[in-house]
Short mmCIF file of N, CA and C and ligand atoms in Angstrom, two decimals:
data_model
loop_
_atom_site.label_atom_id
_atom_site.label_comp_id
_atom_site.label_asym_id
_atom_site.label_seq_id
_atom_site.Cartn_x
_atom_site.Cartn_y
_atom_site.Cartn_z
N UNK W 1 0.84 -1.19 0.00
CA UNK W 1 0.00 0.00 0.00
C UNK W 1 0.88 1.24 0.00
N UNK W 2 0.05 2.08 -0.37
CA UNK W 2 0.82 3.58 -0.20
C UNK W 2 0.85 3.87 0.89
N UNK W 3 2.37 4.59 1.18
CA UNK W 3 2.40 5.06 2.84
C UNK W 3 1.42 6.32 2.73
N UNK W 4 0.98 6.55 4.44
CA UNK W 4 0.34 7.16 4.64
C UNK W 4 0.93 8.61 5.61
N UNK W 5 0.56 9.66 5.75
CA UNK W 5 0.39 11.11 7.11
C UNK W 5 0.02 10.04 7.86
N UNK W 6 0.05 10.88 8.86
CA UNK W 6 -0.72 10.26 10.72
C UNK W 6 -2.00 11.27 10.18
N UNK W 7 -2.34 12.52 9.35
CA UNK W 7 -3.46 13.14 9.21
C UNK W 7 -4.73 11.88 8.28
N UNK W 8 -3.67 11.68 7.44
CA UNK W 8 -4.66 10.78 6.52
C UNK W 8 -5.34 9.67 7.24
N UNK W 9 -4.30 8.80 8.16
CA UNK W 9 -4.95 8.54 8.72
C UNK W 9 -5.90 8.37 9.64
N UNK W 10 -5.63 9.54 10.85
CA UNK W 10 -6.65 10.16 11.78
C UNK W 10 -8.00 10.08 10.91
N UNK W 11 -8.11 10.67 9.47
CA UNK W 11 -9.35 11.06 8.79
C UNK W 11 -9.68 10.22 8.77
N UNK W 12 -9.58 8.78 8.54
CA UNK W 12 -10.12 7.54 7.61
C UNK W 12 -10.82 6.52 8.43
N UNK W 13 -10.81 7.29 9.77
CA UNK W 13 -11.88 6.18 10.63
C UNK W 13 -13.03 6.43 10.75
N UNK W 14 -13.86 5.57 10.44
CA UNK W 14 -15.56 5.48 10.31
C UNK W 14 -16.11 4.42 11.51
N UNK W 15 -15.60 4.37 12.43
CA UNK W 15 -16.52 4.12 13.70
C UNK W 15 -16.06 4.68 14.67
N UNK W 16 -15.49 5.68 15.16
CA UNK W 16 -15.03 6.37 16.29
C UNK W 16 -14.98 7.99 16.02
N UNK W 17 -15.40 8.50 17.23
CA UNK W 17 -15.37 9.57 17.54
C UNK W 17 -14.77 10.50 17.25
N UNK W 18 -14.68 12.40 17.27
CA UNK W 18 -13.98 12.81 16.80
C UNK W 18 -12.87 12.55 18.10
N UNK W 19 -13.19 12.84 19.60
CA UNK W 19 -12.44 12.84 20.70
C UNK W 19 -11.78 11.32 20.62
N UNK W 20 -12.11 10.28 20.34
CA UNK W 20 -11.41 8.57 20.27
C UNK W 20 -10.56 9.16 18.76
N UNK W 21 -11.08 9.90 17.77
CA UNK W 21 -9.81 9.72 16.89
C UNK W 21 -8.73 10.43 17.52
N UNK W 22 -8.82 11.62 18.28
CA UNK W 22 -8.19 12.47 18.79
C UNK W 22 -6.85 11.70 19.98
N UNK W 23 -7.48 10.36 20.22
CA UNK W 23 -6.77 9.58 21.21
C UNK W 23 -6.14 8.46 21.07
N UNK W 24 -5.86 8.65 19.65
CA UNK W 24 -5.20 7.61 18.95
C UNK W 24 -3.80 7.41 19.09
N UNK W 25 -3.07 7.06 19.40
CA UNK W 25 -1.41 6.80 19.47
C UNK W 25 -1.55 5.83 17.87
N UNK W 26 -0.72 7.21 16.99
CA UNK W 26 0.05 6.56 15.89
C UNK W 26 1.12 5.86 15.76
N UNK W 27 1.11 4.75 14.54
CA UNK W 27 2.15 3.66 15.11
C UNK W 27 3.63 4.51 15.11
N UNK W 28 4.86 3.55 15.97
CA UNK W 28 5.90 4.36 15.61
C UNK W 28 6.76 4.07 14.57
N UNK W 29 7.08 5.51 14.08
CA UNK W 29 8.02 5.17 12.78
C UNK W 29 7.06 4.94 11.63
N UNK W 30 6.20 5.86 11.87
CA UNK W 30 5.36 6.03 10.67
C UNK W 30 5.84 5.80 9.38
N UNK W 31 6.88 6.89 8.79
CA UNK W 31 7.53 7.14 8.13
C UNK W 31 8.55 5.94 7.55
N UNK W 32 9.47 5.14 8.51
CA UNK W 32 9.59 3.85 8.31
C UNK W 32 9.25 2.79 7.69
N UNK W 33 7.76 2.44 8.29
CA UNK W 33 7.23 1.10 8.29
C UNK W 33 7.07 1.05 6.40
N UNK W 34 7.32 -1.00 6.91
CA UNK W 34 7.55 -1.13 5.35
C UNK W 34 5.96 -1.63 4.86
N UNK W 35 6.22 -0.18 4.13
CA UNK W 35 4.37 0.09 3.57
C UNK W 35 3.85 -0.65 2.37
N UNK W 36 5.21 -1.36 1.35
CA UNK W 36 5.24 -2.14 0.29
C UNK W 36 4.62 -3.04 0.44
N UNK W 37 5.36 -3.59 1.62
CA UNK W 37 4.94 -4.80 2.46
C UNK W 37 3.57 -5.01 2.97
N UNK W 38 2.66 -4.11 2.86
CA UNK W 38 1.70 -4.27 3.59
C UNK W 38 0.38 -4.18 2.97
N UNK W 39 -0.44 -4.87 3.00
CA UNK W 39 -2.04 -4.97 2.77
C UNK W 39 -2.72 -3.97 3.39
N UNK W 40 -2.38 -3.94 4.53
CA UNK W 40 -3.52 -3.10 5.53
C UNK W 40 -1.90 -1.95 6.33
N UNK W 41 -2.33 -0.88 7.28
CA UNK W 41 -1.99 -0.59 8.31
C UNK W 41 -2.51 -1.37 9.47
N UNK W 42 -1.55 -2.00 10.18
CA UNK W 42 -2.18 -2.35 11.69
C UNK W 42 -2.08 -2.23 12.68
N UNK W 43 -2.63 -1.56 14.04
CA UNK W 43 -1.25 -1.42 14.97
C UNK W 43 -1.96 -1.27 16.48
N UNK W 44 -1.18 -2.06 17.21
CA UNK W 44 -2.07 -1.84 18.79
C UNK W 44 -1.64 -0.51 19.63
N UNK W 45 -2.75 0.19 20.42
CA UNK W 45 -2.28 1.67 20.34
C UNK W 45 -1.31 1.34 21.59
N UNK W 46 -0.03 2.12 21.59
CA UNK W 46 0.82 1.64 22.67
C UNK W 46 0.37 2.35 24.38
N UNK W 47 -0.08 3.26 24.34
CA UNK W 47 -1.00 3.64 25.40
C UNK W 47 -1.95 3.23 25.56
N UNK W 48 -2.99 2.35 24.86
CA UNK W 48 -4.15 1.78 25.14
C UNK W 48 -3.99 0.49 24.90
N UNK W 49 -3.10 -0.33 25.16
CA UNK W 49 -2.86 -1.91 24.01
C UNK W 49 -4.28 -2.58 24.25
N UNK W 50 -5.25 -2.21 24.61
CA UNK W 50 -6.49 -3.18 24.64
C UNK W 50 -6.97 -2.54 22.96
N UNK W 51 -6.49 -1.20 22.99
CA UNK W 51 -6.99 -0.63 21.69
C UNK W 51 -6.37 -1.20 20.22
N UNK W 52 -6.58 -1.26 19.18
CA UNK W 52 -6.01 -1.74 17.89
C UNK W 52 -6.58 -0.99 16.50
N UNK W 53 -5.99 -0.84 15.71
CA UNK W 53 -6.63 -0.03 14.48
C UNK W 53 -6.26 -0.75 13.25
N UNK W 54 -7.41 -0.58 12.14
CA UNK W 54 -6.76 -1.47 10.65
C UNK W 54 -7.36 0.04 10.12
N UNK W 55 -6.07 0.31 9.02
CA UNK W 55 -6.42 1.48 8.27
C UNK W 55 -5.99 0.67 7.00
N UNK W 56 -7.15 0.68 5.90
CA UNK W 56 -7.07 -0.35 4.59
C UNK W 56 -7.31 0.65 3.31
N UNK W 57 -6.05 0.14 2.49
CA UNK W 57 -7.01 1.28 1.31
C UNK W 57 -7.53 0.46 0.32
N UNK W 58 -8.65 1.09 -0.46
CA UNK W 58 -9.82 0.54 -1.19
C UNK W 58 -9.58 1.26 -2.07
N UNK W 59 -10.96 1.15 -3.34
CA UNK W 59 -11.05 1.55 -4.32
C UNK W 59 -11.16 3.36 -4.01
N UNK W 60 -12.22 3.40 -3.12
CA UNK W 60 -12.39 4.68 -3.18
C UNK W 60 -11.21 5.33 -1.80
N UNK W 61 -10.48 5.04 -1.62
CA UNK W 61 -9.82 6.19 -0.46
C UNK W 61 -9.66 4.73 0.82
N UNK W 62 -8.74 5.12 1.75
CA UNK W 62 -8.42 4.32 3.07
C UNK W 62 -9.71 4.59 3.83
N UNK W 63 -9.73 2.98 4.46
CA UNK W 63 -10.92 3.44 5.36
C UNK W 63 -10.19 2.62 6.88
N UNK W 64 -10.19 3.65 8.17
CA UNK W 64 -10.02 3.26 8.79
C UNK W 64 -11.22 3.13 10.43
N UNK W 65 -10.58 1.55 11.03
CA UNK W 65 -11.48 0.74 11.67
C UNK W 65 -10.77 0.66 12.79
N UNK W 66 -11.49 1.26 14.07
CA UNK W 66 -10.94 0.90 15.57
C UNK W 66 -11.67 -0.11 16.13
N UNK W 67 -10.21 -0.95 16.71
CA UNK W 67 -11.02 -2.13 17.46
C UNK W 67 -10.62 -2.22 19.09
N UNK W 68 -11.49 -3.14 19.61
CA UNK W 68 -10.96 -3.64 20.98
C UNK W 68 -11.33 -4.64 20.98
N UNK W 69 -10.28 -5.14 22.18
CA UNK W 69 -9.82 -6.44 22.82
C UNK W 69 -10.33 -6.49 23.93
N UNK W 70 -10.39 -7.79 24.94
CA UNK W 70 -10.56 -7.96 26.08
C UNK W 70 -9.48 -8.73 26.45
N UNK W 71 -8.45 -8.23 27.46
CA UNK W 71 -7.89 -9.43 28.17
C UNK W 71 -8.70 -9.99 29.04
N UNK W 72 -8.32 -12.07 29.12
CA UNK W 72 -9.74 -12.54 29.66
C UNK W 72 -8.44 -12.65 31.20
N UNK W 73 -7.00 -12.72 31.10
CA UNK W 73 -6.46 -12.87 32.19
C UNK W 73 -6.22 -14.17 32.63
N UNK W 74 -7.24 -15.55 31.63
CA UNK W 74 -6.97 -16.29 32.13
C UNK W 74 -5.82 -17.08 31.36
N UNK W 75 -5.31 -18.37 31.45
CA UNK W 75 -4.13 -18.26 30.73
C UNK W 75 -4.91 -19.64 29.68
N UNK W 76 -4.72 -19.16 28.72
CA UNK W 76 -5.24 -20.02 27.83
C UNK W 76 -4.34 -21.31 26.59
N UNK W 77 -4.35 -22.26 26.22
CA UNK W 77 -3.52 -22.93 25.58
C UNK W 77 -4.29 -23.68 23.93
N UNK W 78 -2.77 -23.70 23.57
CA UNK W 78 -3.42 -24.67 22.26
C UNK W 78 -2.88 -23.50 21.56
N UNK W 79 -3.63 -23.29 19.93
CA UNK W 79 -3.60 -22.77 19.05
C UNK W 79 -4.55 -22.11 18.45
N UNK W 80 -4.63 -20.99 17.96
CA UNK W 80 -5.61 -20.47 17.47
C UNK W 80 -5.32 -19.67 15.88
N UNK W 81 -6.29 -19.43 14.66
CA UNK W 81 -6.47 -18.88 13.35
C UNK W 81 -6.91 -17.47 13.22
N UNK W 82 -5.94 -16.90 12.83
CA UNK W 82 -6.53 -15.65 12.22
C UNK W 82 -7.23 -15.22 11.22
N UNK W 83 -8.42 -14.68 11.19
CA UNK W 83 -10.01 -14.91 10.49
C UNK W 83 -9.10 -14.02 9.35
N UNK W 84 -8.30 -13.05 9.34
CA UNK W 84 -8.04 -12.69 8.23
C UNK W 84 -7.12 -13.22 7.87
N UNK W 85 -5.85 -13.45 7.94
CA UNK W 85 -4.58 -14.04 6.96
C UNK W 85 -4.75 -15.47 7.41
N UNK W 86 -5.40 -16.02 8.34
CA UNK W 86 -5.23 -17.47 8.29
C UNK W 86 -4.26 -18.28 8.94
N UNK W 87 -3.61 -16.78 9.23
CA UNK W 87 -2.42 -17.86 10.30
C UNK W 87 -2.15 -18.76 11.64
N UNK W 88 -1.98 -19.69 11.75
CA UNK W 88 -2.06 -20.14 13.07
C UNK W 88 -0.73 -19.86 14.15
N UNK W 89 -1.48 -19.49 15.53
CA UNK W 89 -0.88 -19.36 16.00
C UNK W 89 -1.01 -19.71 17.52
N UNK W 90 -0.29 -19.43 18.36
CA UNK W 90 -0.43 -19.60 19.45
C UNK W 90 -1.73 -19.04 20.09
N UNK W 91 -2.61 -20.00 21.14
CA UNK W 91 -3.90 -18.91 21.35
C UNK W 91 -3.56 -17.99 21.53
N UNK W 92 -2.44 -17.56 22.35
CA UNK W 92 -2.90 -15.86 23.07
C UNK W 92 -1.90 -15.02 22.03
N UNK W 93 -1.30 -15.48 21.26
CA UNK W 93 -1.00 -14.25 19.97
C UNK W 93 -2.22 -14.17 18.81
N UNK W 94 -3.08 -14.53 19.21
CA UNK W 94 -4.84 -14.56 18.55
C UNK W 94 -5.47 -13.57 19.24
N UNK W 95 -5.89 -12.61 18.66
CA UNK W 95 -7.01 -11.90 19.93
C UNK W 95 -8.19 -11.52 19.09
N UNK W 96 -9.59 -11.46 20.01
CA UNK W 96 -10.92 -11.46 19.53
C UNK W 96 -10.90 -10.12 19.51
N UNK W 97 -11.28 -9.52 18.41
CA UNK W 97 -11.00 -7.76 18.40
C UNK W 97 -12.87 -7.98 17.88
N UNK W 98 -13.10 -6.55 18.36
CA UNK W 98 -14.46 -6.22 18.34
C UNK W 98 -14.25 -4.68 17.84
N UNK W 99 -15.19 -4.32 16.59
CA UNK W 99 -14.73 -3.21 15.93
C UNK W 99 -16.87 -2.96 15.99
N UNK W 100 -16.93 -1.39 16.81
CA UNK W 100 -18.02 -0.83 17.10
C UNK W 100 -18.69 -0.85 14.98
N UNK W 101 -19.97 -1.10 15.08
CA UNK W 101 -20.32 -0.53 13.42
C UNK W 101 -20.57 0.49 13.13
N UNK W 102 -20.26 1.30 12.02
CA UNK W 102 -20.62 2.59 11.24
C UNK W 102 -21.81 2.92 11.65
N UNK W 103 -21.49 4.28 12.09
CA UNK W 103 -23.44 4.89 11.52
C UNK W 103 -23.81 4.39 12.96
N UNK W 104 -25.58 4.67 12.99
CA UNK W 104 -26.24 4.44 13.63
C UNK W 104 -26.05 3.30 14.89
N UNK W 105 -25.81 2.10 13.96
CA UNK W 105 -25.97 0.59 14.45
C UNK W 105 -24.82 1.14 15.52
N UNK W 106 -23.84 1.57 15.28
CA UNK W 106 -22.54 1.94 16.05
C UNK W 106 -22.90 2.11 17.77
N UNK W 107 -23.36 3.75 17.27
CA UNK W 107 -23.52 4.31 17.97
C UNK W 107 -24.68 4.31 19.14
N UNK W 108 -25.37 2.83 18.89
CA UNK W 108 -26.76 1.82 19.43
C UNK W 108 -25.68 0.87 20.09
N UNK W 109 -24.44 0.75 19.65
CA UNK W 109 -23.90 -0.37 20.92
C UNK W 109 -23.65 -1.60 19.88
N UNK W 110 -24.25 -1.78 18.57
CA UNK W 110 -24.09 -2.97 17.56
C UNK W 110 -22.25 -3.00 17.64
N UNK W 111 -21.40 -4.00 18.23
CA UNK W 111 -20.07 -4.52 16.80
C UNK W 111 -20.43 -5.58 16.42
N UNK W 112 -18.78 -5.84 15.88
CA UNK W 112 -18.88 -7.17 14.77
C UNK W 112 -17.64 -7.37 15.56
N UNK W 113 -17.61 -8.64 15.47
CA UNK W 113 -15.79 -9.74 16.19
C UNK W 113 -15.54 -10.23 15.32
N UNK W 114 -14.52 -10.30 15.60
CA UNK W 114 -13.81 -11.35 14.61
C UNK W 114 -11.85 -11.59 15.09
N UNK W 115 -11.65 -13.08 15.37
CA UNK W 115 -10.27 -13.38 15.61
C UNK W 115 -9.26 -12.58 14.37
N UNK W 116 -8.46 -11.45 15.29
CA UNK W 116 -7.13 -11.82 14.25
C UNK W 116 -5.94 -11.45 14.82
N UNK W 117 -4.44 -12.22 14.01
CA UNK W 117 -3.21 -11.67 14.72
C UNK W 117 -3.44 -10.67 15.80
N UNK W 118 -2.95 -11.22 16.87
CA UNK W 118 -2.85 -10.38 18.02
C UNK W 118 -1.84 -8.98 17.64
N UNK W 119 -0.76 -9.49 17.10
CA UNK W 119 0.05 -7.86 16.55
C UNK W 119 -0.59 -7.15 15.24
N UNK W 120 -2.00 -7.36 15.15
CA UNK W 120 -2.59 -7.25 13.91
C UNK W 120 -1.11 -6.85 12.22
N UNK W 121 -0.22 -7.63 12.48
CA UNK W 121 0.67 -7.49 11.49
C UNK W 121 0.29 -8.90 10.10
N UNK W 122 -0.88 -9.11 10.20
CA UNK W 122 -0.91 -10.30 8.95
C UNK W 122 -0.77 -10.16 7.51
N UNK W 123 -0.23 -8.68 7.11
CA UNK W 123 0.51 -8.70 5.87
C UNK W 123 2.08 -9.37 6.19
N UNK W 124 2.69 -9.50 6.91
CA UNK W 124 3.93 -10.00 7.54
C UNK W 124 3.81 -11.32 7.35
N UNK W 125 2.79 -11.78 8.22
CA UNK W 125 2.97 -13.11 8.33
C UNK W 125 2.58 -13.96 6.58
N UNK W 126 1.87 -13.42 6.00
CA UNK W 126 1.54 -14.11 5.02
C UNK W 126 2.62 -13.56 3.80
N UNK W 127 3.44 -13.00 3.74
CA UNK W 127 4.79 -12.68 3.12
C UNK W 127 5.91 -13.60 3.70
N UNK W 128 6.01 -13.83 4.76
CA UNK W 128 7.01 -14.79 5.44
C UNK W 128 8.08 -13.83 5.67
N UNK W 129 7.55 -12.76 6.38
CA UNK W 129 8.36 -11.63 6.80
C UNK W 129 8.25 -11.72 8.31
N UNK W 130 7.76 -12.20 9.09
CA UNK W 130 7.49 -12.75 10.26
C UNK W 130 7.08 -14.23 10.47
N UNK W 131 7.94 -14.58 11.78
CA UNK W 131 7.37 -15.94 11.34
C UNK W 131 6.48 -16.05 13.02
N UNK W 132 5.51 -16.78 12.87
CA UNK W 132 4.54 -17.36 13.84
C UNK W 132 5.18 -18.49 14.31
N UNK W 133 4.51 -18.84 15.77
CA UNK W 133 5.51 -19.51 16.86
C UNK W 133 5.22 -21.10 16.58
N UNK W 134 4.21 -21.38 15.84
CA UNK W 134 3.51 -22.64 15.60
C UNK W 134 4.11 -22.87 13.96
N UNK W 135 3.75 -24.31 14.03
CA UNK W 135 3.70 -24.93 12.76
C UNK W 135 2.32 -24.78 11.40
N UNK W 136 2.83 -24.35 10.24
CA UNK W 136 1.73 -23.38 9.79
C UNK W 136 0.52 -25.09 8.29
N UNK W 137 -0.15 -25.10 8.43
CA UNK W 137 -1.12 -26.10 8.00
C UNK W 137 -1.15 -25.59 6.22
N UNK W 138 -1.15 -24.10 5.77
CA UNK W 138 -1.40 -23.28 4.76
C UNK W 138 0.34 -23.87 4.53
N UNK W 139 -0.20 -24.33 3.03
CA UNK W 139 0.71 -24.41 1.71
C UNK W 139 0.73 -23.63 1.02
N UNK W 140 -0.23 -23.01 0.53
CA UNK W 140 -0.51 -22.21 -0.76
C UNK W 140 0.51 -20.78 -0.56
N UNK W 141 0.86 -20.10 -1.88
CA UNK W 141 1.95 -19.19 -2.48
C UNK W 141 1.26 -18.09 -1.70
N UNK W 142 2.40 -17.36 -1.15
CA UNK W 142 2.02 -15.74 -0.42
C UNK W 142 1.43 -15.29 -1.70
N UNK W 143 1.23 -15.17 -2.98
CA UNK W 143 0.68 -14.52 -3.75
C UNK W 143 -1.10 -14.37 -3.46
N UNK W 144 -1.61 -15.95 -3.29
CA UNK W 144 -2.73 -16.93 -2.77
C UNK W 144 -3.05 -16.12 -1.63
N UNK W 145 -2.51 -16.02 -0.80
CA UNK W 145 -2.24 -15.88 0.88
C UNK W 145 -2.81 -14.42 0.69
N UNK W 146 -2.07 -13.47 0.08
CA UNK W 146 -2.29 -11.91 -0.03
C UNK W 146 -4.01 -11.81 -0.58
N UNK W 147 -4.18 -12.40 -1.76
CA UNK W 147 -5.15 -12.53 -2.64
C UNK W 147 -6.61 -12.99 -1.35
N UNK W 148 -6.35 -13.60 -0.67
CA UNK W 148 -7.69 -14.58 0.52
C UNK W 148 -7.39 -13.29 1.34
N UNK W 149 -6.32 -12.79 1.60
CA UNK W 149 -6.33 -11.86 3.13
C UNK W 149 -7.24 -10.60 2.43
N UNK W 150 -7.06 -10.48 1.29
CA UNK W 150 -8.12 -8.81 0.98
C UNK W 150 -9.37 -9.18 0.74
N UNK W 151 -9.62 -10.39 0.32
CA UNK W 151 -10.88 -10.91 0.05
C UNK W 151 -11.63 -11.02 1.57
N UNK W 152 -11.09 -11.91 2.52
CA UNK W 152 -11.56 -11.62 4.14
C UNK W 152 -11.83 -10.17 4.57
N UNK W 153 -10.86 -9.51 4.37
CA UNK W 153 -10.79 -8.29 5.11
C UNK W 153 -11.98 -7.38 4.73
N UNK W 154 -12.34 -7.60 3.19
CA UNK W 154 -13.12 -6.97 2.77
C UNK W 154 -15.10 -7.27 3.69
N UNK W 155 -14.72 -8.63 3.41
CA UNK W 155 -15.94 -8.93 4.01
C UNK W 155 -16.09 -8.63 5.50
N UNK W 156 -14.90 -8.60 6.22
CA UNK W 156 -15.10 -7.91 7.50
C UNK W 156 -15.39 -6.25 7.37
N UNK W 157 -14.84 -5.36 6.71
CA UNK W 157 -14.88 -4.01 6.48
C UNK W 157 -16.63 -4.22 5.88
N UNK W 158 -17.28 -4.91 5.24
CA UNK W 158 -18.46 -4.63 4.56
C UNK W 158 -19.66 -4.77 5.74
N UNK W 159 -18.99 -5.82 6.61
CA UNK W 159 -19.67 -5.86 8.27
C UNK W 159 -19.69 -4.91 8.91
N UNK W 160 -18.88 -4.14 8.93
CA UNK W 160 -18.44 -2.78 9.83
C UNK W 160 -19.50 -1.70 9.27
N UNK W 161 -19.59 -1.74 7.81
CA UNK W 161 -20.17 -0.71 7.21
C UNK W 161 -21.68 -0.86 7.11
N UNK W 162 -21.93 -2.48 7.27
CA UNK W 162 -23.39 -2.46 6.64
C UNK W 162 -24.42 -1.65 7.41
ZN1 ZN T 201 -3.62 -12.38 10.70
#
């Protein structure tokens, strides 16, 4: 994707507030991050880590989506899939993010959940630019991998919006 301002992105969220956009901790090293590399922006806010953001660009312009987490505290085991890139991983590098909906429904208390990478970094993982702590089940070409992660994402972003 094209790198982004911290303005562009502040603008591009459609379920939060003007005061919650206002309280956003942008990722660090804006300017840095490898933006080639990436499908989405993702990033847990480092002052709020229950907080998380996906800023995605589309046909028409980036649209960006605040989520939250719950730590449950308890200690959990096994393995768990990320609903968008698919990756498996350890349960607790999985987290159930809950992103409030657009509009009305939003602002009535409606979200939508959905499991993904706990470092919401799954353009990484499905490049093999990061590797996950588990043994991965997915064969198919990062080309494949990229191609299913925008196709998911989309259908989660069309949840957010409906
Ligand atoms: Zn993922």
């Amino acid at each position: 994707m094209q790198a982004l301002s911290a303005d562009e992105i502040r603008r591009s969220f459609v379920n939060s507030s003007k005061s919650q956009v206002k309280a956003i901790t942008m990722p660090a090293g804006l300017t840095e991050l490898p933006w080639e590399s990436l499908d989405f922006l993702g990033w847990r806010d480092a002052k709020a880590p229950a907080r998380g953001y996906l800023v995605v660009p589309r046909e028409d312009g980036v649209l960006g989506v605040a989520l939250s987490t719950a730590a449950t505290g308890k200690p959990r085991r096994g393995t768990g899939l990320c609903d968008v890139c698919h990756t498996a991983h350890q349960v607790t590098d999985v987290a159930l993010f809950a992103a409030r909906r657009a509009g009305t429904a939003g602002r009535e208390g409606n979200t939508v959940g959905t499991y993904i990478c706990a470092d919401l970094a799954c353009s990484l993982y499905v490049r093999g630019l990061r590797d996950p702590e588990v043994p991965q089940g997915e064969t198919v070409s990062p080309q494949i991998r990229i191609e299913r992660l925008g196709q998911r994402l989309e259908t989660f972003l069309s949840r957010v919006l409906a």
